[in-house]
Amino acid sequence: MTTLPNPRILTATAFSALLLASCAVGPKAPDATLPPLASGAFVGSTSASVSAATPARDDWWRLYNDPVLDGLVTQALTENNELEAAAANLRRVRAALGEARTGRLPTTTTSASYSNTQPSAASIPAGTLPPGTDAPEVETYDAGLDVSYEIDLFGRVGSTIRAARADADAAAAALDVVRVTVAAETARAYADACSANAQIDVAQRTIELQSSTVDLTQRLLDAGSGNGLDTARARSALESSRATLPPLRAQRDGALFRLATLTGRTPAEVSEAARVCGRPPQLAQAIPVGDGAALLARRPDVRQAERNLASAAARVNVATADLYPRITLGGSLGATALDASGLGDSENFRFSFGPLISWSFPNVFAARARIEQADASSDAALATFDQTVLTALQETETALANYANELDRRTALQAARDQAATAARLSRLRFDAGADSFLTVLDAERTLAGADAQLASSDALVTTYQIALFKALAGGWSEG
């Protein structure tokens, strides 16, 4: 015979639970506010090289109109191993969210058992068995289904799900952070390889010019109208220029190897188009940058920090809920019989239903310690969010300043190079006319070589700072 729970007990239990539920079981999420000046125009957006009126682009690398660069970035976003790892981590966290959501569902357990027992003769009342007779064996068959469901009056299950959902959002943002980095680093590696080739070309032209100068001084020396000092100086300048080639070649090869790794290839499979490119990618328009509000909405690291903050706040509620009882409704349905064929007989059915309240009073101090830990994690997440916002603004403003100032520097270097070329041409004419010494020619050519190298280096820096600005603006994470 099955005994149902007393309705008065159920009513009292429900009333007590609702009364307890009225207590606060955790703080609200910390306020992730932005600095008042974070949403306005950038300090460096007044430069003519950028456009604050135009929003930043996700597919920024296409602004260079370089098919090789387009293909390399697309390949990297498809085959980069760090991206694959981040995507796998996102799948793992989303699976954990699915597991957390099952807390809303009943827990079911099925069971089936068989036992064969023989009690001790001493446990059977005297006179029940004939003397010297063993107690009979008893076979028991049992099958059942148990169901339990936690009533989430104190928000433990809901807060666990919110924390898991925030974790999944943070993992998705982390994947986007890797996309931004991969797109930018791929473009940077390609640009570095092209810039190194451009600087190698400048160095080789300088070497050709200086080789001609060495030949001239040697002919003059052989004809008796020159001197050994001029020849030695010319050869010294030539060898100094030749010494610049090995570091530039190493720089180019290193960039090519980085590019291969970023695109999921071995160094032996490096892009041939990148190996032979002769100049870094060039922009023909102002860079669209938008404003601070658009930046912070785009930056996946800011979104990741905000989602981590939400997760930490939800876990404070989870820890706080451990201070209160857990209320579970449980039910059981099954059959117990002395023969397997009797499991289906109605008289062998059994069932039970009722609430279960569990409350770990002795562990209240451990629960409070967990709350303190969760509170500290939430405070740390809030500080990390604030710092991430400031870092995003700092990186963008720094990139804007570097880019604008390098453009100005390149303009000055171009003017200096033009003047150095004029001086070298005039000094050679004056030397040929006997008006100047060869030392003047040598000094002018050395100045021209240095100006050419500085200009090529500035061209490389301009592209590097452009890519750094695009990265700061978080282009690439939506795979535009």
Coordinates of C-alpha atoms in Angstrom, one line a residue:
M1 CA 0.0 0.0 0.0
T2 CA 1.4 3.4 -1.0
T3 CA 1.1 6.3 1.4
L4 CA 0.7 9.8 -0.2
P5 CA 2.5 12.8 1.5
N6 CA 0.4 14.8 3.9
P7 CA -1.0 17.9 2.0
R8 CA -0.4 20.0 5.1
I9 CA 3.3 19.1 5.0
L10 CA 3.5 20.0 1.3
T11 CA 1.8 23.3 1.9
A12 CA 4.1 24.2 4.8
T13 CA 7.1 23.2 2.8
A14 CA 6.1 25.3 -0.2
F15 CA 5.4 28.3 2.0
S16 CA 8.7 28.1 3.8
A17 CA 10.5 27.8 0.4
L18 CA 8.8 30.8 -1.0
L19 CA 9.6 32.8 2.2
L20 CA 13.2 31.9 1.8
A21 CA 13.2 32.7 -1.9
S22 CA 12.3 36.3 -1.0
C23 CA 15.8 36.7 0.4
A24 CA 18.5 38.1 -1.9
V25 CA 20.6 35.3 -3.2
G26 CA 23.3 37.4 -4.9
P27 CA 24.3 40.8 -6.1
K28 CA 23.4 42.4 -9.3
A29 CA 26.0 42.3 -12.1
P30 CA 28.6 45.1 -11.7
D31 CA 28.0 48.1 -13.9
A32 CA 30.3 47.9 -16.9
T33 CA 30.2 51.5 -17.8
L34 CA 32.4 53.3 -20.3
P35 CA 34.4 56.4 -19.6
P36 CA 32.5 59.6 -20.6
L37 CA 35.0 60.6 -23.3
A38 CA 35.4 57.1 -24.7
S39 CA 32.6 57.4 -27.3
G40 CA 33.7 60.6 -29.0
A41 CA 36.0 61.3 -31.9
F42 CA 39.6 60.1 -31.7
V43 CA 42.3 62.6 -30.7
G44 CA 44.2 61.6 -33.8
S45 CA 41.3 61.6 -36.2
T46 CA 42.0 65.2 -37.4
S47 CA 44.8 63.9 -39.7
A48 CA 43.9 64.0 -43.4
S49 CA 45.2 60.5 -43.7
V50 CA 42.1 59.1 -41.9
S51 CA 38.4 59.6 -42.2
A52 CA 36.4 59.8 -39.0
A53 CA 33.1 60.1 -40.9
T54 CA 33.5 56.7 -42.5
P55 CA 33.1 53.5 -40.4
A56 CA 36.0 51.1 -40.2
R57 CA 35.8 48.1 -42.5
D58 CA 36.0 44.5 -41.5
D59 CA 37.7 43.6 -44.8
W60 CA 40.3 46.3 -44.5
W61 CA 43.0 44.4 -46.4
R62 CA 41.0 44.8 -49.6
L63 CA 41.6 48.6 -49.5
Y64 CA 45.1 47.8 -50.8
N65 CA 43.7 46.3 -54.0
D66 CA 46.4 43.6 -53.9
P67 CA 45.1 40.2 -55.0
V68 CA 48.0 38.4 -53.5
L69 CA 47.3 39.9 -50.1
D70 CA 43.6 39.1 -50.4
G71 CA 44.4 35.5 -51.1
L72 CA 46.8 35.1 -48.3
V73 CA 44.4 36.6 -45.7
T74 CA 41.6 34.4 -46.9
Q75 CA 43.9 31.4 -46.7
A76 CA 45.0 32.3 -43.2
L77 CA 41.4 32.8 -41.9
T78 CA 40.6 29.3 -43.3
E79 CA 43.6 27.3 -42.4
N80 CA 45.4 28.9 -39.4
N81 CA 45.9 26.4 -36.6
E82 CA 45.4 28.9 -33.8
L83 CA 42.0 29.7 -35.3
E84 CA 41.2 26.0 -35.4
A85 CA 42.1 25.7 -31.7
A86 CA 40.0 28.7 -30.8
A87 CA 37.1 27.3 -32.7
A88 CA 37.4 23.9 -31.0
N89 CA 37.5 25.7 -27.6
L90 CA 34.2 27.5 -28.6
R91 CA 32.6 24.2 -29.4
R92 CA 33.7 22.9 -26.0
V93 CA 32.3 25.8 -24.1
R94 CA 29.0 25.7 -26.0
A95 CA 28.7 22.0 -25.1
A96 CA 29.2 23.0 -21.5
L97 CA 26.3 25.5 -21.9
G98 CA 24.2 22.6 -23.2
E99 CA 25.1 20.6 -20.2
A100 CA 24.2 23.5 -17.9
R101 CA 20.8 23.9 -19.6
T102 CA 19.9 20.3 -18.6
G103 CA 19.6 21.6 -15.0
R104 CA 16.1 22.8 -16.1
L105 CA 15.1 19.2 -17.0
P106 CA 14.1 16.4 -14.7
T107 CA 16.8 13.8 -13.8
T108 CA 15.7 10.3 -14.6
T109 CA 17.2 7.0 -13.5
T110 CA 16.2 3.5 -14.6
S111 CA 17.1 0.5 -12.6
A112 CA 16.7 -3.3 -12.8
S113 CA 17.9 -5.8 -10.3
Y114 CA 17.8 -9.4 -9.4
S115 CA 18.9 -11.0 -6.1
N116 CA 19.0 -14.4 -4.6
T117 CA 19.3 -14.5 -0.9
Q118 CA 19.3 -17.1 1.9
P119 CA 18.8 -15.7 5.4
S120 CA 20.6 -17.1 8.3
A121 CA 18.7 -19.8 10.2
A122 CA 19.3 -17.8 13.4
S123 CA 17.3 -14.9 12.0
I124 CA 14.2 -17.0 11.6
P125 CA 11.9 -17.4 14.6
A126 CA 12.3 -20.7 16.5
G127 CA 9.9 -23.4 15.4
T128 CA 9.4 -22.0 11.9
L129 CA 11.8 -24.4 10.3
P130 CA 12.2 -28.2 11.1
P131 CA 15.4 -28.9 13.0
G132 CA 18.4 -29.2 10.8
T133 CA 16.7 -27.5 7.8
D134 CA 18.3 -24.6 6.0
A135 CA 16.4 -21.4 5.4
P136 CA 14.9 -21.3 1.9
E137 CA 16.4 -19.2 -0.8
V138 CA 14.4 -16.2 -1.9
E139 CA 14.6 -14.7 -5.4
T140 CA 13.6 -11.1 -5.9
Y141 CA 13.1 -9.2 -9.2
D142 CA 12.9 -5.4 -9.3
A143 CA 12.5 -2.8 -12.1
G144 CA 11.8 0.9 -11.7
L145 CA 12.1 4.5 -12.9
D146 CA 13.1 7.4 -10.6
V147 CA 12.5 11.0 -11.5
S148 CA 13.7 14.1 -9.7
Y149 CA 13.4 17.8 -10.5
E150 CA 15.1 20.7 -8.7
I151 CA 12.8 23.6 -8.0
D152 CA 15.1 26.6 -8.7
L153 CA 13.6 28.9 -6.1
F154 CA 17.0 30.5 -5.3
G155 CA 18.3 30.8 -8.8
R156 CA 21.2 28.4 -8.6
V157 CA 20.3 26.6 -11.8
G158 CA 19.4 29.8 -13.6
S159 CA 22.6 31.5 -12.5
T160 CA 24.7 28.5 -13.6
I161 CA 23.1 28.7 -17.1
R162 CA 23.7 32.5 -17.3
A163 CA 27.3 31.9 -16.4
A164 CA 27.7 29.2 -19.0
R165 CA 26.0 31.4 -21.6
A166 CA 28.4 34.2 -20.8
D167 CA 31.3 31.8 -21.0
A168 CA 30.2 30.8 -24.5
D169 CA 29.9 34.4 -25.6
A170 CA 33.3 35.1 -24.2
A171 CA 34.8 32.1 -26.1
A172 CA 33.1 33.4 -29.3
A173 CA 34.7 36.8 -28.7
A174 CA 38.1 35.1 -28.0
L175 CA 37.8 33.4 -31.4
D176 CA 37.2 36.8 -33.0
V177 CA 40.2 38.2 -31.2
V178 CA 42.3 35.5 -32.9
R179 CA 40.8 36.3 -36.3
V180 CA 41.7 40.0 -35.9
T181 CA 45.3 39.0 -35.0
V182 CA 45.7 36.4 -37.8
A183 CA 44.4 38.9 -40.4
A184 CA 46.7 41.6 -39.2
E185 CA 49.8 39.5 -38.7
T186 CA 49.3 37.9 -42.2
A187 CA 49.2 41.3 -43.8
R188 CA 52.2 42.4 -41.7
A189 CA 54.3 39.4 -42.7
Y190 CA 53.5 39.9 -46.4
A191 CA 54.2 43.6 -46.1
D192 CA 57.5 42.9 -44.3
A193 CA 58.6 40.5 -47.0
C194 CA 57.7 43.1 -49.7
S195 CA 59.4 45.9 -47.8
A196 CA 62.6 43.9 -47.4
N197 CA 62.7 43.2 -51.1
A198 CA 62.2 46.9 -51.8
Q199 CA 65.1 47.8 -49.4
I200 CA 67.3 45.0 -51.0
D201 CA 66.6 46.6 -54.4
V202 CA 67.7 50.0 -53.1
A203 CA 70.8 48.5 -51.7
Q204 CA 71.6 46.8 -55.0
R205 CA 71.2 50.0 -56.9
T206 CA 73.5 51.7 -54.5
I207 CA 76.0 48.9 -54.9
E208 CA 75.9 49.3 -58.7
L209 CA 76.5 53.0 -58.4
Q210 CA 79.4 52.6 -56.0
S211 CA 80.9 49.8 -58.2
S212 CA 81.0 52.2 -61.1
T213 CA 82.8 54.7 -58.8
V214 CA 85.3 52.1 -57.8
D215 CA 86.0 51.3 -61.5
L216 CA 86.4 55.0 -62.2
T217 CA 88.9 55.5 -59.4
Q218 CA 90.8 52.4 -60.4
R219 CA 91.1 53.6 -64.1
L220 CA 92.3 57.0 -62.9
L221 CA 94.9 55.3 -60.7
D222 CA 96.0 53.1 -63.5
A223 CA 96.3 56.1 -65.8
G224 CA 98.4 57.9 -63.2
S225 CA 95.9 60.7 -62.6
G226 CA 94.3 59.2 -59.5
N227 CA 95.5 58.2 -56.1
G228 CA 95.3 55.1 -53.9
L229 CA 93.4 57.0 -51.2
D230 CA 90.4 57.7 -53.4
T231 CA 90.3 54.1 -54.6
A232 CA 90.5 52.8 -51.0
R233 CA 87.7 55.1 -49.9
A234 CA 85.5 54.1 -52.8
R235 CA 86.0 50.4 -52.1
S236 CA 85.3 50.9 -48.4
A237 CA 81.9 52.6 -49.2
L238 CA 81.1 49.7 -51.7
E239 CA 81.8 47.0 -49.1
S240 CA 79.8 48.9 -46.5
S241 CA 76.8 48.8 -48.8
R242 CA 77.3 45.1 -49.6
A243 CA 77.2 44.4 -45.8
T244 CA 73.6 45.7 -45.6
L245 CA 72.3 43.0 -47.9
P246 CA 72.6 39.8 -45.6
P247 CA 70.4 41.3 -42.8
L248 CA 67.8 42.4 -45.3
R249 CA 67.7 39.0 -46.9
A250 CA 67.4 37.4 -43.4
Q251 CA 64.6 39.9 -42.6
R252 CA 62.7 38.9 -45.8
D253 CA 63.1 35.2 -45.2
G254 CA 61.9 35.5 -41.7
A255 CA 58.8 37.3 -42.8
L256 CA 58.2 34.7 -45.5
F257 CA 58.5 31.9 -42.9
R258 CA 56.0 33.8 -40.6
L259 CA 53.7 34.1 -43.4
A260 CA 53.8 30.3 -44.1
T261 CA 53.1 29.5 -40.5
L262 CA 50.1 31.9 -40.4
T263 CA 48.6 30.4 -43.5
G264 CA 49.0 26.8 -42.2
R265 CA 52.0 25.9 -44.4
T266 CA 55.6 24.8 -43.8
P267 CA 58.5 27.1 -44.7
A268 CA 59.1 25.0 -47.8
E269 CA 55.6 25.9 -49.1
V270 CA 56.0 29.7 -48.7
S271 CA 54.0 31.8 -51.2
E272 CA 56.1 32.5 -54.3
A273 CA 54.2 35.6 -55.0
A274 CA 55.2 37.0 -51.6
R275 CA 58.8 36.0 -52.2
V276 CA 59.1 38.1 -55.3
C277 CA 56.9 41.1 -54.5
G278 CA 58.8 44.3 -55.0
R279 CA 57.1 46.9 -52.8
P280 CA 54.8 46.9 -49.7
P281 CA 51.1 47.3 -50.3
Q282 CA 50.0 50.9 -50.9
L283 CA 46.8 52.7 -49.9
A284 CA 45.2 55.2 -52.3
Q285 CA 42.7 56.6 -49.8
A286 CA 42.2 57.8 -46.3
I287 CA 41.8 55.1 -43.7
P288 CA 38.2 54.9 -42.4
V289 CA 38.3 54.9 -38.6
G290 CA 34.9 55.9 -37.3
D291 CA 34.7 57.0 -33.6
G292 CA 35.3 55.7 -30.1
A293 CA 31.8 54.3 -29.7
A294 CA 32.1 52.3 -32.9
L295 CA 35.5 51.1 -31.9
L296 CA 34.4 49.7 -28.5
A297 CA 31.4 48.1 -30.1
R298 CA 33.7 46.4 -32.7
R299 CA 36.6 45.3 -30.5
P300 CA 36.1 41.6 -29.6
D301 CA 38.5 41.8 -26.6
V302 CA 36.1 44.4 -25.1
R303 CA 33.2 42.1 -25.7
Q304 CA 35.1 39.2 -24.2
A305 CA 35.9 41.2 -21.1
E306 CA 32.3 42.2 -20.7
R307 CA 31.1 38.6 -21.1
N308 CA 33.7 37.4 -18.6
L309 CA 32.4 40.0 -16.2
A310 CA 28.8 38.8 -16.7
S311 CA 30.0 35.2 -16.1
A312 CA 31.8 36.1 -12.9
A313 CA 28.7 38.0 -11.6
A314 CA 26.5 35.0 -12.3
R315 CA 28.9 32.7 -10.4
V316 CA 28.5 35.0 -7.3
N317 CA 24.8 34.1 -7.4
V318 CA 25.6 30.4 -7.8
A319 CA 27.8 30.5 -4.7
T320 CA 25.3 32.5 -2.8
A321 CA 22.5 30.0 -3.6
D322 CA 24.5 27.4 -1.7
L323 CA 23.6 29.2 1.5
Y324 CA 20.0 28.1 1.0
P325 CA 18.3 24.7 0.8
R326 CA 17.8 22.8 -2.4
I327 CA 14.3 21.7 -3.0
T328 CA 13.8 18.7 -5.2
L329 CA 10.5 17.0 -6.2
G330 CA 11.0 13.3 -6.6
G331 CA 9.0 10.4 -7.8
S332 CA 9.5 6.7 -8.2
L333 CA 7.6 4.1 -10.2
G334 CA 8.4 0.4 -10.4
A335 CA 7.6 -3.2 -9.6
T336 CA 9.0 -5.8 -7.2
A337 CA 8.2 -9.5 -7.6
L338 CA 9.4 -12.9 -6.5
D339 CA 9.3 -14.0 -10.1
A340 CA 10.3 -12.2 -13.3
S341 CA 6.9 -12.9 -14.9
G342 CA 5.2 -11.1 -11.9
L343 CA 6.8 -7.7 -12.7
G344 CA 3.8 -6.9 -14.8
D345 CA 1.1 -7.8 -12.2
S346 CA -0.7 -4.8 -10.8
E347 CA -0.3 -6.0 -7.2
N348 CA 3.4 -5.8 -7.5
F349 CA 3.5 -2.1 -8.7
R350 CA 4.9 0.5 -6.3
F351 CA 5.2 4.3 -6.5
S352 CA 6.2 7.2 -4.4
F353 CA 6.2 11.0 -4.7
G354 CA 7.2 13.8 -2.5
P355 CA 9.5 16.8 -1.9
L356 CA 13.1 16.6 -0.7
I357 CA 14.7 19.5 1.1
S358 CA 18.5 19.3 1.6
W359 CA 20.4 22.0 3.5
S360 CA 24.0 21.6 4.5
F361 CA 24.2 23.7 7.7
P362 CA 27.8 22.6 8.7
N363 CA 29.1 23.8 5.3
V364 CA 27.9 27.4 5.6
F365 CA 31.4 28.7 6.3
A366 CA 32.7 26.9 3.2
A367 CA 29.8 28.4 1.2
R368 CA 30.7 31.9 2.4
A369 CA 34.3 31.3 1.5
R370 CA 33.2 30.4 -2.0
I371 CA 31.1 33.6 -2.2
E372 CA 34.1 35.7 -1.2
Q373 CA 36.1 34.0 -3.9
A374 CA 33.4 34.6 -6.5
D375 CA 33.1 38.3 -5.3
A376 CA 36.9 38.7 -5.8
S377 CA 36.7 37.2 -9.3
S378 CA 33.9 39.5 -10.2
D379 CA 35.8 42.6 -9.0
A380 CA 38.8 41.4 -11.0
A381 CA 36.7 40.9 -14.1
L382 CA 35.3 44.4 -13.7
A383 CA 38.8 45.9 -13.4
T384 CA 39.9 43.8 -16.4
F385 CA 37.0 45.2 -18.4
D386 CA 37.8 48.8 -17.5
Q387 CA 41.5 48.2 -18.4
T388 CA 40.5 46.5 -21.7
V389 CA 38.5 49.6 -22.7
L390 CA 41.4 51.9 -21.9
T391 CA 43.9 49.7 -23.7
A392 CA 41.7 49.6 -26.8
L393 CA 41.6 53.4 -26.9
Q394 CA 45.3 53.7 -26.2
E395 CA 46.2 51.3 -29.0
T396 CA 44.0 53.1 -31.5
E397 CA 45.3 56.5 -30.6
T398 CA 48.9 55.3 -30.6
A399 CA 48.4 53.7 -34.0
L400 CA 46.9 57.0 -35.3
A401 CA 49.8 59.0 -34.0
N402 CA 52.4 56.7 -35.3
Y403 CA 50.8 56.6 -38.8
A404 CA 50.3 60.4 -39.1
N405 CA 53.8 61.2 -37.9
E406 CA 55.5 58.6 -40.1
L407 CA 53.7 60.0 -43.1
D408 CA 55.1 63.4 -42.3
R409 CA 58.5 61.9 -41.8
R410 CA 58.3 60.1 -45.2
T411 CA 57.5 63.4 -46.9
A412 CA 60.6 65.0 -45.4
L413 CA 62.7 62.0 -46.3
Q414 CA 61.5 62.1 -49.9
A415 CA 62.5 65.8 -50.1
A416 CA 65.9 65.0 -48.5
R417 CA 66.4 62.1 -51.0
D418 CA 65.6 64.4 -53.9
Q419 CA 68.1 66.9 -52.7
A420 CA 70.7 64.2 -52.1
A421 CA 70.3 63.0 -55.7
T422 CA 70.8 66.5 -57.0
A423 CA 73.9 67.0 -54.9
A424 CA 75.4 63.6 -56.1
R425 CA 74.7 64.5 -59.7
L426 CA 76.3 68.0 -59.4
S427 CA 79.3 66.7 -57.5
R428 CA 80.0 64.2 -60.2
L429 CA 79.8 66.9 -62.9
R430 CA 82.1 69.2 -60.9
F431 CA 84.6 66.4 -60.3
D432 CA 84.6 65.5 -64.0
A433 CA 85.3 69.2 -64.7
G434 CA 88.1 69.3 -62.2
A435 CA 86.3 71.7 -59.9
D436 CA 85.9 69.4 -56.9
S437 CA 87.9 66.6 -55.3
F438 CA 86.8 63.0 -55.4
L439 CA 86.1 63.1 -51.7
T440 CA 83.2 65.4 -52.4
V441 CA 81.8 62.9 -54.9
L442 CA 82.2 60.1 -52.5
D443 CA 80.5 62.0 -49.7
A444 CA 77.6 63.0 -51.9
E445 CA 77.1 59.4 -53.0
R446 CA 77.2 58.1 -49.5
T447 CA 74.6 60.7 -48.5
L448 CA 72.4 59.6 -51.3
A449 CA 72.7 55.9 -50.4
G450 CA 71.7 56.7 -46.8
A451 CA 68.7 58.8 -48.0
D452 CA 67.5 56.0 -50.3
A453 CA 67.8 53.5 -47.4
Q454 CA 65.9 55.8 -45.0
L455 CA 63.1 56.4 -47.5
A456 CA 62.7 52.7 -48.1
S457 CA 62.6 52.0 -44.4
S458 CA 60.0 54.7 -43.9
D459 CA 57.9 53.2 -46.7
A460 CA 58.0 49.9 -44.7
L461 CA 57.0 51.7 -41.5
V462 CA 54.1 53.5 -43.1
T463 CA 52.6 50.1 -44.1
T464 CA 53.4 48.6 -40.7
Y465 CA 51.6 51.5 -38.9
Q466 CA 48.7 51.2 -41.3
I467 CA 48.2 47.6 -40.4
A468 CA 48.7 48.3 -36.7
L469 CA 45.8 50.8 -37.0
F470 CA 43.6 48.4 -38.8
K471 CA 44.3 45.8 -36.1
A472 CA 43.5 48.4 -33.4
L473 CA 40.2 49.1 -35.1
A474 CA 39.5 45.3 -34.9
G475 CA 39.1 44.6 -38.6
G476 CA 38.9 41.0 -39.7
W477 CA 36.9 39.3 -37.0
S478 CA 33.7 39.0 -39.0
E479 CA 35.6 37.6 -42.0
G480 CA 34.4 40.4 -44.2

